XYZ file of N, CA and C in Angstrom:
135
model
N 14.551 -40.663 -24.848
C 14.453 -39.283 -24.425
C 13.591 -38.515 -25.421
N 12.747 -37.813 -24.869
C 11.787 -36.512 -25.679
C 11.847 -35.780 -25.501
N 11.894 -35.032 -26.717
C 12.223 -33.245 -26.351
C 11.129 -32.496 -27.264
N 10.741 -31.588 -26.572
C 9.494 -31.405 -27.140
C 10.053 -29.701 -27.612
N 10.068 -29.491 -28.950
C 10.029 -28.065 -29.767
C 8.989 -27.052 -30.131
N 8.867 -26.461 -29.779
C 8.039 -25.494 -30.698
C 8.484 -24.188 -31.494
N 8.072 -24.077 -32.918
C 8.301 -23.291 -33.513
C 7.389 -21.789 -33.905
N 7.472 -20.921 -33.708
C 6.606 -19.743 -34.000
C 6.746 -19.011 -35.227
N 5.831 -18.886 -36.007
C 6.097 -17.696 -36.968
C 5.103 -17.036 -36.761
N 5.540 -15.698 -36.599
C 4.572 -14.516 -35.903
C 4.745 -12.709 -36.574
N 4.088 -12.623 -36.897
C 3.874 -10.847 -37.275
C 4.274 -10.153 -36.107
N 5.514 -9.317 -36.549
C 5.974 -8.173 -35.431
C 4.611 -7.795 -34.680
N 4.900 -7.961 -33.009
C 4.197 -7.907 -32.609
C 4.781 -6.458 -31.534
N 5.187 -5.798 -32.057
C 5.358 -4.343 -31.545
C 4.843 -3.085 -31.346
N 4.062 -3.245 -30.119
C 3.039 -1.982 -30.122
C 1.909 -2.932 -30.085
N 1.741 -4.134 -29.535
C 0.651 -4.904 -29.443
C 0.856 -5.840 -28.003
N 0.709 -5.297 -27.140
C 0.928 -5.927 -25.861
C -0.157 -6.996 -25.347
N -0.818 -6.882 -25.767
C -1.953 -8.425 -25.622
C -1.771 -9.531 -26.886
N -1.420 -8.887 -27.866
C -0.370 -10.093 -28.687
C 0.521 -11.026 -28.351
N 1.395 -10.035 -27.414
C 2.811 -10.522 -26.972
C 2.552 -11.475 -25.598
N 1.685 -11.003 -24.851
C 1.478 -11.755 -23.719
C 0.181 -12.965 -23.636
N -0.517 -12.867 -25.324
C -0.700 -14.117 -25.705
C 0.450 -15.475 -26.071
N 0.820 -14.975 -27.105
C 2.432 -16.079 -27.334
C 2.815 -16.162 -26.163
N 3.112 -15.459 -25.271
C 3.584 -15.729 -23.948
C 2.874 -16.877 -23.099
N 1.620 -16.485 -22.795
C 0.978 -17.547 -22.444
C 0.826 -18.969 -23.001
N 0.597 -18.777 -23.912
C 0.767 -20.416 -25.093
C 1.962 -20.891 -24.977
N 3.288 -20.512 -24.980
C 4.740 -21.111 -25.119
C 4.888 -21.610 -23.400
N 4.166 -20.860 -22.570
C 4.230 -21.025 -20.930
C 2.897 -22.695 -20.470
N 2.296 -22.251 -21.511
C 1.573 -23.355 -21.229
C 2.093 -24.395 -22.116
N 2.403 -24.671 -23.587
C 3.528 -25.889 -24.093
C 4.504 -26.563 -23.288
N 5.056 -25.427 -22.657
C 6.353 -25.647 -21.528
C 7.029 -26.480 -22.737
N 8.091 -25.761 -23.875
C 8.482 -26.605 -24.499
C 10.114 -26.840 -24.081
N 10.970 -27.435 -24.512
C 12.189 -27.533 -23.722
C 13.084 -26.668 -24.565
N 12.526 -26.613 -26.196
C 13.297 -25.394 -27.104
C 12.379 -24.627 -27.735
N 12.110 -23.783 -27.887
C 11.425 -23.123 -28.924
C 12.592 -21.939 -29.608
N 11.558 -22.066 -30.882
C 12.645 -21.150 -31.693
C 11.225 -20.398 -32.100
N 11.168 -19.182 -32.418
C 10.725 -18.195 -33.306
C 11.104 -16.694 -34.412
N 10.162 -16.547 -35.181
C 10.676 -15.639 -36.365
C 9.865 -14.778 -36.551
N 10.192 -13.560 -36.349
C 9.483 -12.602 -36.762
C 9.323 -12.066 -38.056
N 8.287 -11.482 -38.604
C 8.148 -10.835 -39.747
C 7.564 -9.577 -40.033
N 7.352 -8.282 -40.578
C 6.772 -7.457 -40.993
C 5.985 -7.275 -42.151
N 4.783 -7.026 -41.940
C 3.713 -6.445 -42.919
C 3.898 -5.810 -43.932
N 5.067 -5.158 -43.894
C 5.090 -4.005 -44.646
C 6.143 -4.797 -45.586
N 6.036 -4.492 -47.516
C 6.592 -5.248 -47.927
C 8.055 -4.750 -48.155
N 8.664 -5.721 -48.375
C 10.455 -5.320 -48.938
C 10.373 -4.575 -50.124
C-alpha cells in the first residue's frame, strides 16, 4: 500500500488570494491522500 503525503510550509497567505488559490491548485493537482501544512508570519517574534 502507498500513501502519498505532502507537506507545506507557507507564509501567511492572508490578504493574498492568488497565493491561496495557487497552493490550492498544486495540492488539487498532487491529489495527495494526507497533507499537512504550517503557516508562518513575516513579521518577527
Amino acid at each position: 500500500m502507498r500513501l502519498r503525503v505532502v507537506t507545506l510550509n507557507v507564509c501567511n497567505t492572508e490578504g493574498e488570494p492568488e497565493r491561496l488559490a495557487a497552493i490550492n491548485r498544486e495540492l488539487r493537482r498532487l491529489d495527495p491522500d494526507l497533507s499537512l501544512s504550517r503557516t508562518s508570519s513575516r513579521q518577527p517574534m
